[in-house]
Structure formats: C-alpha cells, structure tokens
Short mmCIF file of C-alpha atoms and ligand atoms in Angstrom, two decimals:
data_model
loop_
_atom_site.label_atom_id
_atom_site.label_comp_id
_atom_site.label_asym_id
_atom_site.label_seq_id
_atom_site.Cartn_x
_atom_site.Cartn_y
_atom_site.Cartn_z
CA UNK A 23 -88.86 -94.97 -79.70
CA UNK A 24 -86.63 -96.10 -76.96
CA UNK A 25 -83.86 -95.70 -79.77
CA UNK A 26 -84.99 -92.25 -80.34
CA UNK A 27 -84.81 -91.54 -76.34
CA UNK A 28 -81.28 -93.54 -76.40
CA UNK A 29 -79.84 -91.00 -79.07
CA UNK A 30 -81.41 -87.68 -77.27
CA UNK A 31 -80.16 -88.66 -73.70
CA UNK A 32 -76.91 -89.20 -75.62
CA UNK A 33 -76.96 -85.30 -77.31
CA UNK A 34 -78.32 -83.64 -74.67
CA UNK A 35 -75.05 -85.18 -72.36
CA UNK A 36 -72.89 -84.14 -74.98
CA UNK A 37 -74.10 -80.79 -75.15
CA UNK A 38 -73.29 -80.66 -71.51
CA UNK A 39 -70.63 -82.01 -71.32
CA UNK A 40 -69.83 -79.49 -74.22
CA UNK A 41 -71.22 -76.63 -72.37
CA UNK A 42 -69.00 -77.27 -69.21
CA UNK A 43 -66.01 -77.19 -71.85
CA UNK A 44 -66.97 -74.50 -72.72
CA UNK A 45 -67.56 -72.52 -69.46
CA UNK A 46 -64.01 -73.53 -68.45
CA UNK A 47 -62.57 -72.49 -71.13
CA UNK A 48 -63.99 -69.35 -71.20
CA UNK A 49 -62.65 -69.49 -67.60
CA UNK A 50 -59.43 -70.04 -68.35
CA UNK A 51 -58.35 -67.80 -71.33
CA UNK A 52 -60.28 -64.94 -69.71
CA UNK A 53 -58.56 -64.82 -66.32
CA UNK A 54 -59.38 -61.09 -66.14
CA UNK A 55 -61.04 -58.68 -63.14
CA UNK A 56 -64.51 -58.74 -63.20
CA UNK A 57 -64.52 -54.56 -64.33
CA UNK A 58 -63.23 -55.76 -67.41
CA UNK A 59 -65.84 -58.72 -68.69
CA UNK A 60 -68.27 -55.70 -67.62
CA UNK A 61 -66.20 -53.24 -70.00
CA UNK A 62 -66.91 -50.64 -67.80
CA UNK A 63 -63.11 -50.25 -67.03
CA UNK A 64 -60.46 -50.48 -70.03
CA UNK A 65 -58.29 -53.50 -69.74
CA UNK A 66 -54.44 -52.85 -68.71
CA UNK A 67 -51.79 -52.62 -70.97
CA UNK A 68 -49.31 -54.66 -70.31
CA UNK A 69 -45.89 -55.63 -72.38
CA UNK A 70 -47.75 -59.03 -73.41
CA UNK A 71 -51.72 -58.98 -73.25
CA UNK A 72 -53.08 -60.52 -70.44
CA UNK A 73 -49.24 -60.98 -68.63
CA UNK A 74 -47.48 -58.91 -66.17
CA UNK A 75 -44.11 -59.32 -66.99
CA UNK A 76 -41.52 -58.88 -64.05
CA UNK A 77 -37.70 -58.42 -64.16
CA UNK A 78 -35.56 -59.50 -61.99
CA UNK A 79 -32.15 -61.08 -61.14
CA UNK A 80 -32.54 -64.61 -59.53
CA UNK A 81 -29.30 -64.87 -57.59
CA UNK A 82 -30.45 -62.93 -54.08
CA UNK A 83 -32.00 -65.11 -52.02
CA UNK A 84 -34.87 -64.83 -50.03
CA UNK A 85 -36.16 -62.76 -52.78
CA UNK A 86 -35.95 -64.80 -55.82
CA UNK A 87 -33.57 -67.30 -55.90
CA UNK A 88 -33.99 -71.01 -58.08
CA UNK A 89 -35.90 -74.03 -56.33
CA UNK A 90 -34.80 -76.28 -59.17
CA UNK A 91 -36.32 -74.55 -62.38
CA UNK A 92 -38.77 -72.03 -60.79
CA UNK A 93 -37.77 -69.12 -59.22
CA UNK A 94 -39.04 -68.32 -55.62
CA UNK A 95 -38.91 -66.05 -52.78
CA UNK A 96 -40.15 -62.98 -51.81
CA UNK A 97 -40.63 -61.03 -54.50
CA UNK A 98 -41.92 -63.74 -56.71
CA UNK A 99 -44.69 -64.43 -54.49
CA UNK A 100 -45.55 -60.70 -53.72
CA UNK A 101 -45.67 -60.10 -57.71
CA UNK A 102 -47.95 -63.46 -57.84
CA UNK A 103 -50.13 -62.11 -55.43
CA UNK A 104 -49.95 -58.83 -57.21
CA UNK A 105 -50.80 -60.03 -60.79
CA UNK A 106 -53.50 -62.25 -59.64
CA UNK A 107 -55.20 -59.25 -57.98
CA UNK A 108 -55.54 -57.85 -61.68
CA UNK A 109 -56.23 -61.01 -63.22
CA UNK A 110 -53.20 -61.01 -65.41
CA UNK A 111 -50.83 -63.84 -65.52
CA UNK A 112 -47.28 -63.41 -64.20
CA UNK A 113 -44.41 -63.92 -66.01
CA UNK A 114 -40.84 -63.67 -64.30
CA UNK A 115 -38.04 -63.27 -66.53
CA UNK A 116 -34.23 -63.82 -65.10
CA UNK A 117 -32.06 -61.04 -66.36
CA UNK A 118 -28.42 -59.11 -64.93
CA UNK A 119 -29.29 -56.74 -62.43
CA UNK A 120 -27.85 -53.94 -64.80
CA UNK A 121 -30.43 -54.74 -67.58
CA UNK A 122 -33.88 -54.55 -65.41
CA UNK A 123 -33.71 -50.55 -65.28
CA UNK A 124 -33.28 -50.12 -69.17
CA UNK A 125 -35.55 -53.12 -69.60
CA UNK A 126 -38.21 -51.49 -68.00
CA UNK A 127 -37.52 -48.05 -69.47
CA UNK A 128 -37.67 -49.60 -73.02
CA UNK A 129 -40.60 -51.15 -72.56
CA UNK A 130 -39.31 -55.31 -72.22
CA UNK A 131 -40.39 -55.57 -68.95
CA UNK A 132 -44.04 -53.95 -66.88
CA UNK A 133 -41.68 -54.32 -63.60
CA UNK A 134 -38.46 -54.71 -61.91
CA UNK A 135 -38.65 -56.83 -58.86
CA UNK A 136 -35.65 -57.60 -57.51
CA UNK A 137 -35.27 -56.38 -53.57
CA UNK A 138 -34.70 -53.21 -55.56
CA UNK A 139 -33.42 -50.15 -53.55
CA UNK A 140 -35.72 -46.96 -54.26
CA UNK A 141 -32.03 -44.84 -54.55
CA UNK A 142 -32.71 -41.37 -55.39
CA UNK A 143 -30.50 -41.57 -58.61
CA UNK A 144 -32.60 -44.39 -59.71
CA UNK A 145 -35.77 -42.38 -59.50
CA UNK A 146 -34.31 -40.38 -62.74
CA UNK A 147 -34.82 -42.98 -64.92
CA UNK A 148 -37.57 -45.24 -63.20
CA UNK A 149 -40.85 -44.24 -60.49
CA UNK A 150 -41.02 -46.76 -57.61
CA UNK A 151 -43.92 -48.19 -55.90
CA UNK A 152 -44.81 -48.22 -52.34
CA UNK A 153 -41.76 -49.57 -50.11
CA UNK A 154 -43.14 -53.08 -49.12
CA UNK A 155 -39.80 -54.44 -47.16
CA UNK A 156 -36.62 -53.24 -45.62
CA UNK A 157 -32.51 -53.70 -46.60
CA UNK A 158 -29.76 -53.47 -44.96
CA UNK A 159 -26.60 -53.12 -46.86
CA UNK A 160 -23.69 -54.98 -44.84
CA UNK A 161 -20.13 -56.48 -45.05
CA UNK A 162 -19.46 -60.11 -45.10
CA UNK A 163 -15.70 -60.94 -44.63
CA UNK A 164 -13.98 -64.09 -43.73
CA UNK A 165 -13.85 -65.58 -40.17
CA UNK A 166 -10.26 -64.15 -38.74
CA UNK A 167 -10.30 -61.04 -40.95
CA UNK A 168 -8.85 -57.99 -40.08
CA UNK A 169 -11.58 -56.51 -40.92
CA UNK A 170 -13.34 -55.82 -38.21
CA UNK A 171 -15.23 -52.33 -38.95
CA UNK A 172 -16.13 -50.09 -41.16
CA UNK A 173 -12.73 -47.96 -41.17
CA UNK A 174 -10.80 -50.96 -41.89
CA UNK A 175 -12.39 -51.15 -45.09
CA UNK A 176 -10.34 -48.39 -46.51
CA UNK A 177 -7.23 -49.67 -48.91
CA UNK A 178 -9.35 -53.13 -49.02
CA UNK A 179 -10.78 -54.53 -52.15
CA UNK A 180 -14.28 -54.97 -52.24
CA UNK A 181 -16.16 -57.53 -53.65
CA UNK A 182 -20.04 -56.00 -54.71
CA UNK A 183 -22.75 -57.23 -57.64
CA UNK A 184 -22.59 -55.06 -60.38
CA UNK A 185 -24.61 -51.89 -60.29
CA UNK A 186 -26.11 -52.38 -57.06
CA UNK A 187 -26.06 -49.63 -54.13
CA UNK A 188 -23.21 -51.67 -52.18
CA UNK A 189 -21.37 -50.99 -55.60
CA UNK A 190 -22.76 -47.49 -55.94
CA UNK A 191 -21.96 -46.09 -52.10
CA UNK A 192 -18.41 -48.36 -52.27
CA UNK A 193 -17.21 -46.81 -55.34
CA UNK A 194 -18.21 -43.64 -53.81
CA UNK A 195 -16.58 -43.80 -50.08
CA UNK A 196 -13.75 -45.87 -51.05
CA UNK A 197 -13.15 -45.13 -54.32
CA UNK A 198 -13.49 -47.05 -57.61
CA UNK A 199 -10.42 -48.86 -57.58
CA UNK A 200 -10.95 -50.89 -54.43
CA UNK A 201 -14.52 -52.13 -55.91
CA UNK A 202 -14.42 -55.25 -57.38
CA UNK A 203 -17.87 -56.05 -59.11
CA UNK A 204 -19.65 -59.11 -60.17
CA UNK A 205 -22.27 -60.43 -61.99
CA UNK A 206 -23.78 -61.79 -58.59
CA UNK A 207 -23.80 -62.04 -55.35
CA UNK A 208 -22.61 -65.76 -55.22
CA UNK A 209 -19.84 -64.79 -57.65
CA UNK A 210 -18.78 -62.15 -55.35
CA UNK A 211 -19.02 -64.68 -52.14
CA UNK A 212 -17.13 -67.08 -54.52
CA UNK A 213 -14.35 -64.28 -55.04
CA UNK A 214 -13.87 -63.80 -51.01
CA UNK A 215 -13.58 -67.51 -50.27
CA UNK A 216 -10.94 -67.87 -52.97
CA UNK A 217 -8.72 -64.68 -51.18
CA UNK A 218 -9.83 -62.16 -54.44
CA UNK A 219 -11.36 -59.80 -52.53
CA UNK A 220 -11.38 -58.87 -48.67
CA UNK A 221 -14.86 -58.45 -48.10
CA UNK A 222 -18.31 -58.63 -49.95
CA UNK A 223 -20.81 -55.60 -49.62
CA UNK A 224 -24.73 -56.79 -49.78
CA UNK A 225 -28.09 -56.69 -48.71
CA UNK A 226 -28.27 -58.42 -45.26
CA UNK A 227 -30.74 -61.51 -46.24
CA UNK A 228 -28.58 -62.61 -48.96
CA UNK A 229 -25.53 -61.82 -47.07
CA UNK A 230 -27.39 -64.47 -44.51
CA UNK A 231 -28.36 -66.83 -46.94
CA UNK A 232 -24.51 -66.78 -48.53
CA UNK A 233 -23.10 -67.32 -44.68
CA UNK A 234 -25.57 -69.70 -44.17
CA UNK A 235 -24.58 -72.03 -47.20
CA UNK A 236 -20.32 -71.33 -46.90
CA UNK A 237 -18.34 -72.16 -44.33
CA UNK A 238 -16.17 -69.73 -42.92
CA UNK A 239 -17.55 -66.63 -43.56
CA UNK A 240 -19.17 -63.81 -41.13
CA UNK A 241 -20.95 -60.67 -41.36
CA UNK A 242 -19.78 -57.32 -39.65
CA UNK A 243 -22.36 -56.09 -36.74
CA UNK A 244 -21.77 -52.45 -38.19
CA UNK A 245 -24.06 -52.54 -41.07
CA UNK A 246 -23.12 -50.07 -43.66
CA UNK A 247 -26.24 -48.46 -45.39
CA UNK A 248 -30.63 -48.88 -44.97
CA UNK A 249 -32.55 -48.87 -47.76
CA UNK A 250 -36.21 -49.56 -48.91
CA UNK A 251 -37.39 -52.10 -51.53
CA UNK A 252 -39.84 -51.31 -54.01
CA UNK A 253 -41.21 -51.91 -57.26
CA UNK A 254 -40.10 -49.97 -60.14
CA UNK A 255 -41.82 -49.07 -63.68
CA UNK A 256 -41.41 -47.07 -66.62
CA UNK A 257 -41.08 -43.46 -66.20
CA UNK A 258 -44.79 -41.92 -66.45
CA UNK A 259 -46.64 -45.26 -67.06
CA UNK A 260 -48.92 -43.95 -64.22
CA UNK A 261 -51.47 -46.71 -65.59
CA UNK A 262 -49.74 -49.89 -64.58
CA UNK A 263 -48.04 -48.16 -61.86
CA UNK A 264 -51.17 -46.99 -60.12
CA UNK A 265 -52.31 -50.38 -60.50
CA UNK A 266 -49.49 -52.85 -59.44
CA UNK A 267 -49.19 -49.88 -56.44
CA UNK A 268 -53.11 -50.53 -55.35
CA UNK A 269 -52.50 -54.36 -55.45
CA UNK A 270 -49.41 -53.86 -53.47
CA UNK A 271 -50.88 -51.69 -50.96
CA UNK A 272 -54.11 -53.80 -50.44
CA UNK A 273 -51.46 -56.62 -50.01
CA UNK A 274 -49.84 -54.60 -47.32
CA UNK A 275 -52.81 -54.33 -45.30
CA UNK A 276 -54.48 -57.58 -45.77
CA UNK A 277 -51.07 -58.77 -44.51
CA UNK A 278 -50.22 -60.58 -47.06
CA UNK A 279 -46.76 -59.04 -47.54
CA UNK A 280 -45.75 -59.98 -44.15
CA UNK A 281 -47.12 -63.54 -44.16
CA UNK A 282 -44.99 -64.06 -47.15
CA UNK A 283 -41.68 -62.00 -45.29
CA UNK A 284 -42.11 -64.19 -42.54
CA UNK A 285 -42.59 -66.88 -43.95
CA UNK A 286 -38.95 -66.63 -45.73
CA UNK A 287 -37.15 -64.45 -43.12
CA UNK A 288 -38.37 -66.32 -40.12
CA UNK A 289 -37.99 -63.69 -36.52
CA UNK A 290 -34.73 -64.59 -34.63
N1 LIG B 11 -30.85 -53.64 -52.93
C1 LIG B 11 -29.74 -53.60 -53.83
C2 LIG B 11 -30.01 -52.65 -54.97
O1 LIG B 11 -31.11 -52.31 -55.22
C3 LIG B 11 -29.37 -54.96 -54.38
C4 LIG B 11 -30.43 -55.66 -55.15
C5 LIG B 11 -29.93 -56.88 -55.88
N2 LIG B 11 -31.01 -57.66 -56.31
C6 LIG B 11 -30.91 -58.82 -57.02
N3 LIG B 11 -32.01 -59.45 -57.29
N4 LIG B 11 -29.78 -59.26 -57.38
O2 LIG B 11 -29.12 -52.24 -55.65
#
C-alpha cells in the first residue's frame, strides 16, 4: 500500500512536471499576439513564419553597428521593440546598403532598417513607414582642410557610401566624377585619412561616431541636406506595412522611440 502511494506520488509529479514542460513549450514556439491563438485575426505573413526579417547595413553607427557579434543601435532595438509587439521573432540580416531596396522588393527581406532616408525617388520602388528619427547629411574633412564650406566643395573629390543620398545629391550638385563611393562609411573615413578623397559626405551621427573614433578629422558646421528615417517595405504589402507602422507609431507615443534615441545619441 505505501508502495502503491510511493509509485502514484511519483506519476502524478511527473505528470506535472510534464505538464509545466509542456505549458512552456507551448509558450515558447507560439510566441504569437493573443488575436491570433483566438483565430479571430489571420496570422501575418512574413518572409519566414513566425520572423520579421529586417535588412540592413551594419556599418552606421548609432543605428546598427557590431558590439562583438550582435548588431546594435537604434534601429535594431526599435525593430525589437517592433517585432515583439506582433509576437514575431526578429531576425536582422547584414547586407550592402545597395541590396536592402531590391531585397525587400523581391521578397528576401519584410524590412529595410537602416537610418534609411524616405527620398522621394526611393518611394518608386519601396512605401515607407512613419518617420521615427531625424538625419542630417554633413561633410567631414580633415583638421586644416581647405575646405571650409560648402562652395569649396566644388572640383573636390568626395568620398560617400554607395547609393546613399550623400552619394545621390553629390553626384547630382557636383557631378559624378568628383564622387568617390564606398562600400561603407568607415571605408570612406578610411579613404580621407589616407589623402584619397577630400572630404566624406554622411549622416551626422555616424559622421560623429567616425570623428569620435579617428583622430584628426572634423565636421563642417554647414550641414548639407535634412532628411527623415523610416522604415521601408515592399511596394503594396499594405499587410505588414500597416502593421510594423501601428507598432512603430504606438512606440512613438509610449516613448519608446525616444528612450532608445536618447539613450544612444545622448543631448549635448
Ligand atoms: N540616410 C542615408 C540614406 O538613406 C544613409 C543611410 C546609410 N545606412 C546604413 N545603414 N549604412 O541613404
């Protein structure tokens, strides 16, 4: 009898022990919104099932840059935020700046992330979300360059990253024999230190970030261009766009976005 009682005390903690298993399990692989368990809204369809797979180019610090292996910054943690808020998974996939827009036209990618101007030509071939931070495009040059302003860049050669807007409005003011372009920004940085180029054109925070880490370098007060960052997606796939652009917005006014700005561009 007290055998009997031994071995049921025994099954009955398996079972639970079991049954806890199981419910995290079930927690785990089904990491989706609540809507969905309930079927009463159909689940997203995303490039990988249960992923949100984002695009970007991890050379532009504070918006994705490497901490070791991982990439961080900005955008990686808005896009966290972002996926979590429809229970998918995010996946961030390193890629040339030129390949996110035909990555995410052809389907690769559900977003490019990657302090990604909303240009007006760009809006051709990709939609954009809400705007959820600010860029400056400016000119770094070398301390004691004669450089000094805007008109002096004419005749110079200028460094840019590939298929950017500082190479897009450079080629187009100065022509497309003075741009030099690059597969990224440190490239381009690495060009100006080594006398290749006269100046670099990029987005202010990375422009910072590049100054910050090389000796010798400075940025011109004039900047040259402002832009917006946003999101992009496939041409007319309202469904994930719609949704990522919710997330984003809720994000916005939670706060969220700017706890996360501020906490990688802190105020001067
Ligand atoms: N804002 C500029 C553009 O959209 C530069 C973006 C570069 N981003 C990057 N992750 N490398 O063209």
């Amino acid at each position: 009898m007290k055998k009997a009682l031994k071995i049921l005390a025994v099954v009955l903690a398996l079972v639970l022990v079991g049954t806890v298993f199981a419910a995290c399990g079930k927690k785990a692989t089904t990491n989706e919104p609540e809507a969905n368990n309930q079927g009463t809204e159909t689940k997203l369809k995303t490039v990988t099932d249960g992923k949100l797979t984002m695009a970007t180019n991890a050379s532009f610090p504070p918006y994705e840059y490497y901490d070791g292996k991982t990439i961080v910054g900005i955008d990686a943690e808005i896009a966290a935020l972002i996926a979590e808020k429809l229970g998918l998974e995010l996946v961030i996939e390193d890629t040339e700046f030129n390949s996110i827009i035909p990555g995410v036209q052809s389907g690769k990618y559900d977003i490019g992330m990657a302090g990604m101007t909303a240009d007006e030509d760009r809006l051709k071939d990709v939609d954009f979300s809400t705007s959820y931070a600010k860029g400056v495009q400016v000119v770094i040059v070398k301390e004691g360059s004669d450089i000094a302003s805007l008109d002096d860049l004419e005749g110079k050669k200028i460094g840019v990253q590939e298929a950017t807007t500082g190479d897009i409005y450079a080629s187009d003011d100065y022509g497309d024999d003075a741009v030099v372009r690059y597969a990224n920004g440190g490239v381009a940085v690495e060009a100006l230190k080594s006398g290749k180029v006269d100046c670099v054109i990029i987005d202010n925070e990375p422009a910072k970030a590049y100054v910050a880490a090389n000796e010798g370098l400075k940025i011109l007060e004039t900047s040259y261009a402002d832009e917006d960052y946003a999101i992009c997606f496939k041409k007319g796939n309202t469904e994930i766009k719609d949704a990522v652009d919710k997330a984003l917005v809720e994000l916005i006014n939670e706060g969220k976005v700017k706890e996360i700005v501020d906490k990688y561009i802190p105020a001067e």
